[in-house]
Amino acid sequence: MPGIPSSTPLTYQFADLISDVRGYVDGRQRSVRNKLNGAITDLTTNVIPFVYDLGQIVPGSQLSVDLETMYVWSTAGSTATVDRGVDGSVATIHDDQALVLVNPEFTTSRIFKACNAEIAGLSAAGIYQIKTILSTLEPYQDGYDLAADCQKVL
């Protein structure tokens, strides 16, 4: 897998995949970054406080925080009034100091959805398939015959 030395145990998380994809698609151009000043819940008001100077966070900006995308309507001081959970994302909980990407070419939510679609497409291509097989536990049996559907995989 990209970015993982062969001696590393397989603990690659979906967040690592998203980070790797972001590195590939962003190339040398990095998004402007900021941090949330305080944790916010999925029910938090639409006025969001930031740690650093708003800089390029202006009305019309798009913000990516974790898997949520926000649209900026206005700014005042170190806060921005936003619409949360836009572009098919969902307003969710964010930790204090959570990383905020300002106007990323690809939001984290968009990368997440694209990766999920690609993985789902692997099943349609016949690369893998997930099925449920019911079997009866026999306490004194050492092995089980696999169903014909499973034998095709082996």
Coordinates of C-alpha atoms in Angstrom, one line a residue, residues 78-144:
S78 CA -12.2 35.4 14.2
T79 CA -15.5 33.8 13.4
A80 CA -17.4 32.9 10.2
T81 CA -21.1 32.3 9.7
V82 CA -21.5 29.1 7.7
D83 CA -23.9 26.6 6.2
R84 CA -22.9 23.3 7.6
G85 CA -23.2 19.9 5.9
V86 CA -23.2 21.2 2.4
D87 CA -22.6 19.4 -0.9
G88 CA -23.9 16.1 0.5
S89 CA -21.8 16.1 3.7
V90 CA -23.3 15.9 7.1
A91 CA -23.0 18.4 10.0
T92 CA -21.0 16.4 12.6
I93 CA -19.0 16.8 15.8
H94 CA -15.5 18.3 15.6
D95 CA -12.8 18.4 18.2
D96 CA -11.1 21.6 19.5
Q97 CA -8.2 22.5 17.2
A98 CA -9.6 20.3 14.3
L99 CA -7.8 21.1 11.0
V100 CA -9.8 23.3 8.6
L101 CA -8.9 23.3 4.9
V102 CA -9.9 26.5 3.1
N103 CA -11.1 26.2 -0.5
P104 CA -9.5 22.8 -1.1
E105 CA -9.8 21.6 -4.7
F106 CA -11.2 18.3 -3.3
T107 CA -12.9 18.3 0.0
T108 CA -12.3 15.4 2.4
S109 CA -16.0 14.5 2.0
R110 CA -15.6 14.3 -1.8
I111 CA -12.4 12.2 -1.5
F112 CA -14.2 9.9 1.0
K113 CA -17.1 9.4 -1.4
A114 CA -14.9 8.8 -4.4
C115 CA -12.8 6.1 -2.5
N116 CA -16.0 4.4 -1.3
A117 CA -17.4 4.4 -4.9
E118 CA -14.2 2.9 -6.2
I119 CA -14.1 0.2 -3.6
A120 CA -17.8 -0.6 -4.2
G121 CA -16.9 -0.8 -7.9
L122 CA -14.4 -3.5 -7.3
S123 CA -17.2 -5.9 -6.4
A124 CA -19.0 -5.1 -9.7
A125 CA -15.7 -5.9 -11.5
G126 CA -15.7 -9.3 -9.9
I127 CA -12.5 -8.6 -7.9
Y128 CA -14.2 -9.4 -4.5
Q129 CA -17.6 -10.2 -3.3
I130 CA -19.2 -10.1 0.1
K131 CA -21.8 -12.7 1.0
T132 CA -23.3 -14.2 4.1
I133 CA -23.3 -17.9 4.5
L134 CA -25.2 -19.7 7.2
S135 CA -23.8 -22.8 8.7
T136 CA -24.6 -24.9 11.8
L137 CA -21.9 -25.1 14.5
E138 CA -21.0 -28.7 15.2
P139 CA -19.0 -28.8 18.4
Y140 CA -17.0 -31.9 17.5
Q141 CA -16.3 -31.1 13.9
D142 CA -12.8 -29.9 12.9
G143 CA -13.7 -28.4 9.5
Y144 CA -16.6 -27.3 7.4

